[in-house]
């Protein structure tokens, strides 16, 4: 039996911040109380002055395995994730080959069982002809089905109206969507190329503008309402799209929305200094769009904050704009970006926990995670708001070796991360206890 006693922690949970002690026995939280006496054999952690949060549940990552392991692996990227306070993740199907069958899906679970440092689940990718596979998904075992509606590569693009209608009608699990209209993007491209011979990074938010996003996300919402589907629209980037989503708490919503940390942090003004480093789809847009997303966190129109962590090598980014891949590495620094928002008054600490832990657990029906409760799995992160974190190449844990935040000093630091009661990060080093992580299970 292993026991850890965390004392004097400022516990951020379910809308309150209270000083509590927390005892972990084996994988779970046994006791939460004002004062818990230490017992023989307890590993005592004095959290004086620090905040104890439920670990972040990241519902959108690309860990690149199988097939794209020069960019990242389940082992390398989950290692960076736990150093960033992320204790569970749900990974996307656009690997090589794409995860479009139950057999391929289970192969990824087998890789994670051997190498992941954080708890895990994986999406099946929708195609225009794999409805039979989608119907086999088990709501208790599988997190969801990913639908690229109009902007993707390979066979993961679903544009055919009948195929989309059938998926929204018949999916037994949550449908998550990437919403950008390929037709609108093509129109924008043609218009831009009539004005200039080639595109640059400054054209990216013009090419993939608010109309391209709204045309697709409104279509997804229309289909979900038609079939009473469970829909979660990923990485909202525009003020215009927010009108599609209801305000208020996440409980009982059938249509929900997510924002990602880079869209809450960067704006189109950052392309001048960062260039292809922040090229991503959907594009980072205007300051007014970014500010609208931050406000929508307060109204509840945005329910969840995730990363869309999508690493590429430095060399892959050092090419002309049109050839550069879209995506950037984020999991190690995602939670720290949110604490900077807290530090400047744009968010509250309880909102951070709600959007990164409570709401993902509620939306996906994740079993015994996302809250600091007795009997729940001890997925916890201790944050020190008095010690800043300077991002350098030396402390970067991504397989790709770079970060768009290099040189930035965050206002807080991750002091400890526990996954199922096992200490996975001690503030300096990741402790490679791969046996600690578990496959996520769902109550729905």
GROMACS .gro file of C-alpha atoms in nm:
model
  444
    1UNK     CA    1   0.000   0.000   0.000
    2UNK     CA    2   0.133   0.345  -0.092
    3UNK     CA    3   0.010   0.655   0.089
    4UNK     CA    4   0.071   1.022   0.021
    5UNK     CA    5  -0.045   1.298   0.253
    6UNK     CA    6  -0.065   1.646   0.101
    7UNK     CA    7  -0.094   1.904   0.377
    8UNK     CA    8  -0.175   2.278   0.382
    9UNK     CA    9  -0.297   2.283   0.020
   10UNK     CA   10  -0.527   2.547  -0.120
   11UNK     CA   11  -0.770   2.306  -0.285
   12UNK     CA   12  -0.943   2.449  -0.593
   13UNK     CA   13  -1.252   2.240  -0.655
   14UNK     CA   14  -1.620   2.282  -0.745
   15UNK     CA   15  -1.621   2.659  -0.731
   16UNK     CA   16  -1.433   2.708  -0.404
   17UNK     CA   17  -1.077   2.751  -0.277
   18UNK     CA   18  -1.028   2.607   0.070
   19UNK     CA   19  -0.723   2.503   0.270
   20UNK     CA   20  -0.733   2.126   0.311
   21UNK     CA   21  -0.521   1.818   0.363
   22UNK     CA   22  -0.563   1.531   0.117
   23UNK     CA   23  -0.464   1.169   0.180
   24UNK     CA   24  -0.403   0.943  -0.120
   25UNK     CA   25  -0.407   0.568  -0.068
   26UNK     CA   26  -0.288   0.365  -0.366
   27UNK     CA   27  -0.469   0.505  -0.672
   28UNK     CA   28  -0.744   0.705  -0.505
   29UNK     CA   29  -0.821   0.995  -0.275
   30UNK     CA   30  -0.913   0.846   0.061
   31UNK     CA   31  -0.971   1.153   0.281
   32UNK     CA   32  -1.013   1.529   0.241
   33UNK     CA   33  -1.021   1.724   0.566
   34UNK     CA   34  -0.911   2.042   0.740
   35UNK     CA   35  -0.641   1.851   0.927
   36UNK     CA   36  -0.529   1.492   0.869
   37UNK     CA   37  -0.272   1.345   1.111
   38UNK     CA   38   0.026   1.180   0.946
   39UNK     CA   39   0.068   0.806   0.982
   40UNK     CA   40   0.378   0.591   0.973
   41UNK     CA   41   0.481   0.536   0.614
   42UNK     CA   42   0.305   0.845   0.476
   43UNK     CA   43   0.491   1.039   0.209
   44UNK     CA   44   0.412   1.389   0.337
   45UNK     CA   45   0.405   1.679   0.090
   46UNK     CA   46   0.378   2.025   0.244
   47UNK     CA   47   0.185   2.232  -0.011
   48UNK     CA   48   0.197   2.555   0.190
   49UNK     CA   49   0.109   2.847  -0.037
   50UNK     CA   50   0.037   2.628  -0.339
   51UNK     CA   51  -0.288   2.539  -0.516
   52UNK     CA   52  -0.405   2.179  -0.557
   53UNK     CA   53  -0.617   2.121  -0.867
   54UNK     CA   54  -0.770   1.818  -1.034
   55UNK     CA   55  -0.540   1.734  -1.324
   56UNK     CA   56  -0.627   1.882  -1.661
   57UNK     CA   57  -0.825   1.650  -1.891
   58UNK     CA   58  -0.722   1.743  -2.245
   59UNK     CA   59  -0.990   1.629  -2.488
   60UNK     CA   60  -0.791   1.711  -2.802
   61UNK     CA   61  -0.430   1.610  -2.868
   62UNK     CA   62  -0.227   1.471  -3.158
   63UNK     CA   63   0.051   1.248  -3.024
   64UNK     CA   64   0.149   1.127  -3.375
   65UNK     CA   65   0.172   0.754  -3.313
   66UNK     CA   66   0.161   0.534  -3.516
   67UNK     CA   67   0.331   0.641  -3.835
   68UNK     CA   68   0.442   0.999  -3.760
   69UNK     CA   69   0.680   0.928  -3.474
   70UNK     CA   70   0.948   1.167  -3.602
   71UNK     CA   71   0.712   1.440  -3.475
   72UNK     CA   72   0.619   1.278  -3.141
   73UNK     CA   73   0.510   0.958  -2.970
   74UNK     CA   74   0.257   0.863  -2.710
   75UNK     CA   75   0.548   0.822  -2.467
   76UNK     CA   76   0.720   1.154  -2.544
   77UNK     CA   77   0.411   1.373  -2.559
   78UNK     CA   78   0.242   1.221  -2.252
   79UNK     CA   79   0.571   1.287  -2.071
   80UNK     CA   80   0.547   1.656  -2.162
   81UNK     CA   81   0.178   1.652  -2.068
   82UNK     CA   82   0.229   1.535  -1.710
   83UNK     CA   83   0.504   1.796  -1.667
   84UNK     CA   84   0.233   2.046  -1.763
   85UNK     CA   85  -0.027   1.916  -1.517
   86UNK     CA   86  -0.230   1.719  -1.774
   87UNK     CA   87  -0.327   1.382  -1.627
   88UNK     CA   88  -0.566   1.250  -1.895
   89UNK     CA   89  -0.597   1.301  -2.267
   90UNK     CA   90  -0.805   1.199  -2.569
   91UNK     CA   91  -0.605   1.158  -2.887
   92UNK     CA   92  -0.699   1.219  -3.248
   93UNK     CA   93  -0.718   0.976  -3.544
   94UNK     CA   94  -0.509   1.157  -3.807
   95UNK     CA   95  -0.201   0.936  -3.777
   96UNK     CA   96  -0.061   0.694  -4.036
   97UNK     CA   97  -0.259   0.492  -4.114
   98UNK     CA   98  -0.559   0.693  -3.994
   99UNK     CA   99  -0.758   0.541  -3.708
  100UNK     CA  100  -1.075   0.456  -3.897
  101UNK     CA  101  -1.146   0.101  -3.776
  102UNK     CA  102  -1.209  -0.051  -3.435
  103UNK     CA  103  -0.907  -0.273  -3.491
  104UNK     CA  104  -0.679   0.027  -3.550
  105UNK     CA  105  -0.831   0.200  -3.249
  106UNK     CA  106  -0.752  -0.090  -3.019
  107UNK     CA  107  -0.394  -0.103  -3.152
  108UNK     CA  108  -0.345   0.251  -3.023
  109UNK     CA  109  -0.483   0.154  -2.684
  110UNK     CA  110  -0.226  -0.127  -2.676
  111UNK     CA  111   0.058   0.118  -2.747
  112UNK     CA  112  -0.063   0.352  -2.473
  113UNK     CA  113  -0.091   0.068  -2.223
  114UNK     CA  114   0.282   0.011  -2.266
  115UNK     CA  115   0.408   0.367  -2.292
  116UNK     CA  116   0.167   0.641  -2.180
  117UNK     CA  117   0.242   0.838  -1.863
  118UNK     CA  118  -0.107   0.993  -1.850
  119UNK     CA  119  -0.452   0.835  -1.865
  120UNK     CA  120  -0.572   0.793  -2.223
  121UNK     CA  121  -0.850   0.743  -2.471
  122UNK     CA  122  -0.861   0.761  -2.851
  123UNK     CA  123  -1.113   0.881  -3.109
  124UNK     CA  124  -1.224   0.685  -3.410
  125UNK     CA  125  -1.196   0.892  -3.727
  126UNK     CA  126  -1.507   0.923  -3.942
  127UNK     CA  127  -1.488   0.870  -4.318
  128UNK     CA  128  -1.757   0.882  -4.582
  129UNK     CA  129  -1.788   0.503  -4.577
  130UNK     CA  130  -1.710   0.371  -4.225
  131UNK     CA  131  -2.051   0.411  -4.062
  132UNK     CA  132  -2.050   0.040  -3.974
  133UNK     CA  133  -1.734   0.095  -3.768
  134UNK     CA  134  -1.882   0.402  -3.597
  135UNK     CA  135  -2.188   0.202  -3.495
  136UNK     CA  136  -1.962  -0.049  -3.318
  137UNK     CA  137  -1.822   0.212  -3.078
  138UNK     CA  138  -1.899   0.145  -2.713
  139UNK     CA  139  -2.009   0.453  -2.513
  140UNK     CA  140  -1.850   0.306  -2.199
  141UNK     CA  141  -1.513   0.232  -2.366
  142UNK     CA  142  -1.465   0.489  -2.642
  143UNK     CA  143  -1.451   0.865  -2.598
  144UNK     CA  144  -1.604   0.966  -2.931
  145UNK     CA  145  -1.590   0.989  -3.310
  146UNK     CA  146  -1.397   1.270  -3.479
  147UNK     CA  147  -1.550   1.427  -3.790
  148UNK     CA  148  -1.341   1.659  -4.008
  149UNK     CA  149  -1.617   1.861  -4.173
  150UNK     CA  150  -1.463   2.019  -4.480
  151UNK     CA  151  -1.093   2.063  -4.399
  152UNK     CA  152  -0.861   1.766  -4.372
  153UNK     CA  153  -0.620   1.544  -4.559
  154UNK     CA  154  -0.638   1.182  -4.670
  155UNK     CA  155  -0.961   0.991  -4.614
  156UNK     CA  156  -1.062   1.175  -4.296
  157UNK     CA  157  -1.257   1.441  -4.485
  158UNK     CA  158  -1.637   1.404  -4.462
  159UNK     CA  159  -1.822   1.646  -4.691
  160UNK     CA  160  -2.093   1.429  -4.845
  161UNK     CA  161  -2.428   1.544  -4.696
  162UNK     CA  162  -2.568   1.191  -4.679
  163UNK     CA  163  -2.261   1.056  -4.499
  164UNK     CA  164  -2.275   1.342  -4.247
  165UNK     CA  165  -2.647   1.297  -4.195
  166UNK     CA  166  -2.600   0.925  -4.128
  167UNK     CA  167  -2.317   0.985  -3.879
  168UNK     CA  168  -2.517   1.242  -3.684
  169UNK     CA  169  -2.821   1.012  -3.690
  170UNK     CA  170  -2.650   0.687  -3.591
  171UNK     CA  171  -2.338   0.759  -3.383
  172UNK     CA  172  -2.369   0.588  -3.041
  173UNK     CA  173  -2.100   0.816  -2.893
  174UNK     CA  174  -2.020   1.185  -2.871
  175UNK     CA  175  -1.949   1.346  -3.210
  176UNK     CA  176  -1.658   1.592  -3.205
  177UNK     CA  177  -1.602   1.812  -3.508
  178UNK     CA  178  -1.336   2.016  -3.680
  179UNK     CA  179  -1.546   2.283  -3.850
  180UNK     CA  180  -1.403   2.472  -4.146
  181UNK     CA  181  -1.571   2.486  -4.486
  182UNK     CA  182  -1.347   2.367  -4.769
  183UNK     CA  183  -1.565   2.548  -5.023
  184UNK     CA  184  -1.528   2.884  -4.847
  185UNK     CA  185  -1.153   2.832  -4.801
  186UNK     CA  186  -1.121   2.761  -5.175
  187UNK     CA  187  -1.314   3.079  -5.258
  188UNK     CA  188  -1.091   3.281  -5.025
  189UNK     CA  189  -0.780   3.128  -5.181
  190UNK     CA  190  -0.891   3.214  -5.532
  191UNK     CA  191  -0.966   3.572  -5.428
  192UNK     CA  192  -0.628   3.614  -5.259
  193UNK     CA  193  -0.436   3.464  -5.550
  194UNK     CA  194  -0.601   3.708  -5.790
  195UNK     CA  195  -0.432   3.982  -5.587
  196UNK     CA  196  -0.088   3.822  -5.534
  197UNK     CA  197   0.127   3.542  -5.675
  198UNK     CA  198   0.169   3.346  -5.350
  199UNK     CA  199   0.032   3.344  -4.998
  200UNK     CA  200   0.215   3.430  -4.677
  201UNK     CA  201   0.149   3.356  -4.310
  202UNK     CA  202  -0.037   3.689  -4.280
  203UNK     CA  203  -0.295   3.548  -4.520
  204UNK     CA  204  -0.369   3.247  -4.299
  205UNK     CA  205  -0.656   3.402  -4.095
  206UNK     CA  206  -0.794   3.554  -4.417
  207UNK     CA  207  -0.784   3.222  -4.599
  208UNK     CA  208  -0.946   3.041  -4.305
  209UNK     CA  209  -1.171   3.324  -4.194
  210UNK     CA  210  -1.477   3.352  -3.975
  211UNK     CA  211  -1.708   3.270  -4.268
  212UNK     CA  212  -1.530   2.939  -4.333
  213UNK     CA  213  -1.566   2.847  -3.966
  214UNK     CA  214  -1.925   2.961  -3.927
  215UNK     CA  215  -2.048   2.790  -4.244
  216UNK     CA  216  -1.924   2.456  -4.111
  217UNK     CA  217  -2.000   2.490  -3.739
  218UNK     CA  218  -2.355   2.612  -3.808
  219UNK     CA  219  -2.405   2.309  -4.034
  220UNK     CA  220  -2.285   2.078  -3.755
  221UNK     CA  221  -2.520   2.241  -3.505
  222UNK     CA  222  -2.809   2.213  -3.754
  223UNK     CA  223  -2.744   1.839  -3.800
  224UNK     CA  224  -2.716   1.784  -3.424
  225UNK     CA  225  -3.047   1.958  -3.361
  226UNK     CA  226  -3.212   1.761  -3.641
  227UNK     CA  227  -3.106   1.426  -3.494
  228UNK     CA  228  -3.081   1.526  -3.125
  229UNK     CA  229  -2.714   1.421  -3.144
  230UNK     CA  230  -2.448   1.467  -2.879
  231UNK     CA  231  -2.214   1.723  -3.043
  232UNK     CA  232  -1.895   1.886  -2.918
  233UNK     CA  233  -1.749   2.149  -3.153
  234UNK     CA  234  -1.373   2.170  -3.113
  235UNK     CA  235  -1.145   2.477  -3.118
  236UNK     CA  236  -1.387   2.764  -3.172
  237UNK     CA  237  -1.190   3.065  -3.299
  238UNK     CA  238  -1.440   3.335  -3.395
  239UNK     CA  239  -1.679   3.572  -3.224
  240UNK     CA  240  -1.937   3.497  -3.493
  241UNK     CA  241  -1.960   3.128  -3.402
  242UNK     CA  242  -2.038   3.198  -3.037
  243UNK     CA  243  -2.400   3.280  -3.120
  244UNK     CA  244  -2.449   2.911  -3.204
  245UNK     CA  245  -2.397   2.801  -2.844
  246UNK     CA  246  -2.605   2.837  -2.529
  247UNK     CA  247  -2.479   3.014  -2.221
  248UNK     CA  248  -2.481   2.853  -1.880
  249UNK     CA  249  -2.358   2.538  -1.709
  250UNK     CA  250  -2.259   2.232  -1.908
  251UNK     CA  251  -2.492   1.988  -1.735
  252UNK     CA  252  -2.762   1.856  -1.968
  253UNK     CA  253  -2.630   2.037  -2.277
  254UNK     CA  254  -2.631   1.824  -2.591
  255UNK     CA  255  -2.430   2.076  -2.795
  256UNK     CA  256  -2.110   2.211  -2.641
  257UNK     CA  257  -1.813   2.419  -2.750
  258UNK     CA  258  -1.441   2.426  -2.681
  259UNK     CA  259  -1.163   2.684  -2.706
  260UNK     CA  260  -0.794   2.603  -2.719
  261UNK     CA  261  -0.516   2.767  -2.522
  262UNK     CA  262  -0.333   2.912  -2.824
  263UNK     CA  263  -0.649   3.079  -2.954
  264UNK     CA  264  -0.694   3.234  -2.609
  265UNK     CA  265  -0.330   3.353  -2.606
  266UNK     CA  266  -0.214   3.458  -2.953
  267UNK     CA  267  -0.369   3.691  -3.211
  268UNK     CA  268  -0.295   3.772  -3.576
  269UNK     CA  269  -0.045   4.033  -3.455
  270UNK     CA  270   0.182   3.746  -3.343
  271UNK     CA  271   0.234   3.613  -3.697
  272UNK     CA  272   0.498   3.882  -3.754
  273UNK     CA  273   0.727   3.742  -3.484
  274UNK     CA  274   0.633   3.373  -3.478
  275UNK     CA  275   0.538   3.299  -3.839
  276UNK     CA  276   0.479   2.932  -3.918
  277UNK     CA  277   0.531   2.838  -3.552
  278UNK     CA  278   0.171   2.942  -3.487
  279UNK     CA  279   0.025   2.826  -3.818
  280UNK     CA  280  -0.266   2.603  -3.715
  281UNK     CA  281  -0.614   2.508  -3.831
  282UNK     CA  282  -0.848   2.674  -3.753
  283UNK     CA  283  -0.628   2.983  -3.777
  284UNK     CA  284  -0.540   3.217  -3.494
  285UNK     CA  285  -0.749   3.522  -3.571
  286UNK     CA  286  -0.798   3.882  -3.452
  287UNK     CA  287  -0.757   4.031  -3.106
  288UNK     CA  288  -1.132   4.094  -3.099
  289UNK     CA  289  -1.200   3.725  -3.168
  290UNK     CA  290  -0.958   3.625  -2.893
  291UNK     CA  291  -1.118   3.865  -2.647
  292UNK     CA  292  -1.464   3.735  -2.736
  293UNK     CA  293  -1.352   3.378  -2.661
  294UNK     CA  294  -1.222   3.485  -2.320
  295UNK     CA  295  -1.555   3.655  -2.244
  296UNK     CA  296  -1.745   3.344  -2.360
  297UNK     CA  297  -1.568   3.145  -2.089
  298UNK     CA  298  -1.753   3.361  -1.837
  299UNK     CA  299  -2.095   3.323  -2.002
  300UNK     CA  300  -2.058   2.948  -2.043
  301UNK     CA  301  -2.087   2.959  -2.422
  302UNK     CA  302  -1.739   2.804  -2.420
  303UNK     CA  303  -1.759   2.496  -2.200
  304UNK     CA  304  -1.413   2.338  -2.221
  305UNK     CA  305  -1.052   2.449  -2.268
  306UNK     CA  306  -0.817   2.206  -2.447
  307UNK     CA  307  -0.487   2.223  -2.634
  308UNK     CA  308  -0.509   2.067  -2.982
  309UNK     CA  309  -0.140   1.987  -2.919
  310UNK     CA  310  -0.004   1.904  -3.266
  311UNK     CA  311   0.376   1.890  -3.289
  312UNK     CA  312   0.585   1.913  -3.605
  313UNK     CA  313   0.962   1.921  -3.631
  314UNK     CA  314   1.140   2.253  -3.644
  315UNK     CA  315   1.264   2.170  -3.993
  316UNK     CA  316   0.909   2.106  -4.114
  317UNK     CA  317   0.812   2.456  -4.005
  318UNK     CA  318   1.110   2.624  -4.179
  319UNK     CA  319   0.957   2.622  -4.525
  320UNK     CA  320   0.738   2.868  -4.716
  321UNK     CA  321   0.396   2.926  -4.564
  322UNK     CA  322   0.192   2.722  -4.809
  323UNK     CA  323   0.410   2.411  -4.757
  324UNK     CA  324   0.433   2.440  -4.378
  325UNK     CA  325   0.222   2.195  -4.174
  326UNK     CA  326  -0.043   2.328  -3.937
  327UNK     CA  327  -0.015   2.269  -3.563
  328UNK     CA  328   0.203   2.352  -3.264
  329UNK     CA  329   0.319   2.183  -2.940
  330UNK     CA  330   0.124   2.295  -2.631
  331UNK     CA  331   0.065   2.035  -2.358
  332UNK     CA  332   0.363   2.124  -2.137
  333UNK     CA  333   0.263   2.491  -2.111
  334UNK     CA  334  -0.115   2.492  -2.153
  335UNK     CA  335  -0.209   2.516  -1.786
  336UNK     CA  336   0.058   2.781  -1.729
  337UNK     CA  337  -0.097   3.001  -2.000
  338UNK     CA  338  -0.425   2.989  -1.809
  339UNK     CA  339  -0.256   3.090  -1.484
  340UNK     CA  340  -0.116   3.392  -1.667
  341UNK     CA  341  -0.475   3.480  -1.762
  342UNK     CA  342  -0.569   3.442  -1.394
  343UNK     CA  343  -0.274   3.660  -1.293
  344UNK     CA  344  -0.395   3.945  -1.516
  345UNK     CA  345  -0.761   3.908  -1.414
  346UNK     CA  346  -0.901   3.761  -1.737
  347UNK     CA  347  -1.005   3.434  -1.567
  348UNK     CA  348  -1.049   3.301  -1.216
  349UNK     CA  349  -0.875   2.997  -1.075
  350UNK     CA  350  -1.207   2.818  -1.023
  351UNK     CA  351  -1.291   2.881  -1.392
  352UNK     CA  352  -0.962   2.722  -1.495
  353UNK     CA  353  -1.054   2.409  -1.300
  354UNK     CA  354  -1.411   2.409  -1.430
  355UNK     CA  355  -1.308   2.436  -1.796
  356UNK     CA  356  -1.008   2.200  -1.786
  357UNK     CA  357  -1.120   1.929  -1.542
  358UNK     CA  358  -1.481   1.942  -1.421
  359UNK     CA  359  -1.647   2.010  -1.756
  360UNK     CA  360  -1.449   1.758  -1.963
  361UNK     CA  361  -1.533   1.494  -1.702
  362UNK     CA  362  -1.902   1.585  -1.715
  363UNK     CA  363  -1.923   1.615  -2.095
  364UNK     CA  364  -1.759   1.282  -2.162
  365UNK     CA  365  -1.899   1.105  -1.855
  366UNK     CA  366  -1.549   1.013  -1.739
  367UNK     CA  367  -1.561   0.772  -1.450
  368UNK     CA  368  -1.430   0.906  -1.113
  369UNK     CA  369  -1.207   1.179  -1.252
  370UNK     CA  370  -1.207   1.555  -1.296
  371UNK     CA  371  -1.287   1.644  -0.933
  372UNK     CA  372  -1.110   1.632  -0.597
  373UNK     CA  373  -1.348   1.398  -0.419
  374UNK     CA  374  -1.307   1.111  -0.177
  375UNK     CA  375  -1.311   0.783  -0.370
  376UNK     CA  376  -1.204   0.946  -0.698
  377UNK     CA  377  -0.879   0.863  -0.873
  378UNK     CA  378  -0.598   1.084  -0.746
  379UNK     CA  379  -0.523   1.277  -1.066
  380UNK     CA  380  -0.386   1.596  -0.915
  381UNK     CA  381  -0.159   1.889  -0.994
  382UNK     CA  382   0.006   2.123  -0.744
  383UNK     CA  383   0.067   2.474  -0.880
  384UNK     CA  384   0.305   2.725  -0.725
  385UNK     CA  385   0.194   3.077  -0.816
  386UNK     CA  386   0.493   3.240  -0.644
  387UNK     CA  387   0.758   3.071  -0.860
  388UNK     CA  388   0.770   3.169  -1.229
  389UNK     CA  389   0.862   2.938  -1.518
  390UNK     CA  390   1.096   3.060  -1.792
  391UNK     CA  391   1.053   2.850  -2.106
  392UNK     CA  392   1.389   2.753  -2.254
  393UNK     CA  393   1.510   2.490  -2.501
  394UNK     CA  394   1.675   2.311  -2.207
  395UNK     CA  395   1.350   2.255  -2.014
  396UNK     CA  396   1.140   2.173  -2.319
  397UNK     CA  397   1.016   1.810  -2.315
  398UNK     CA  398   0.848   1.789  -2.655
  399UNK     CA  399   0.996   1.538  -2.899
  400UNK     CA  400   1.001   1.815  -3.162
  401UNK     CA  401   1.227   2.021  -2.935
  402UNK     CA  402   1.067   2.365  -2.972
  403UNK     CA  403   0.787   2.575  -2.827
  404UNK     CA  404   0.617   2.896  -2.941
  405UNK     CA  405   0.654   3.013  -2.579
  406UNK     CA  406   1.035   2.995  -2.572
  407UNK     CA  407   1.165   3.303  -2.390
  408UNK     CA  408   0.836   3.371  -2.210
  409UNK     CA  409   0.831   3.372  -1.830
  410UNK     CA  410   0.503   3.232  -1.700
  411UNK     CA  411   0.382   3.363  -1.364
  412UNK     CA  412   0.342   3.016  -1.207
  413UNK     CA  413   0.505   2.674  -1.210
  414UNK     CA  414   0.393   2.313  -1.194
  415UNK     CA  415   0.528   2.176  -0.866
  416UNK     CA  416   0.390   1.819  -0.870
  417UNK     CA  417   0.165   1.601  -1.084
  418UNK     CA  418   0.005   1.275  -0.967
  419UNK     CA  419  -0.162   1.024  -1.199
  420UNK     CA  420  -0.376   0.764  -1.019
  421UNK     CA  421  -0.192   0.843  -0.696
  422UNK     CA  422   0.156   0.798  -0.846
  423UNK     CA  423   0.388   1.099  -0.844
  424UNK     CA  424   0.469   1.152  -1.212
  425UNK     CA  425   0.639   1.492  -1.197
  426UNK     CA  426   0.831   1.640  -0.905
  427UNK     CA  427   0.878   1.992  -1.038
  428UNK     CA  428   1.209   1.910  -1.203
  429UNK     CA  429   1.188   1.566  -1.360
  430UNK     CA  430   0.925   1.332  -1.498
  431UNK     CA  431   0.912   1.001  -1.316
  432UNK     CA  432   0.855   0.739  -1.585
  433UNK     CA  433   0.603   0.517  -1.409
  434UNK     CA  434   0.418   0.390  -1.715
  435UNK     CA  435   0.228   0.133  -1.510
  436UNK     CA  436   0.037   0.411  -1.333
  437UNK     CA  437  -0.164   0.541  -1.630
  438UNK     CA  438  -0.502   0.386  -1.712
  439UNK     CA  439  -0.745   0.365  -2.000
  440UNK     CA  440  -1.031   0.606  -1.938
  441UNK     CA  441  -1.375   0.457  -1.884
  442UNK     CA  442  -1.706   0.636  -1.921
  443UNK     CA  443  -2.039   0.637  -1.738
  444UNK     CA  444  -2.296   0.697  -2.009
   0.00000   0.00000   0.00000
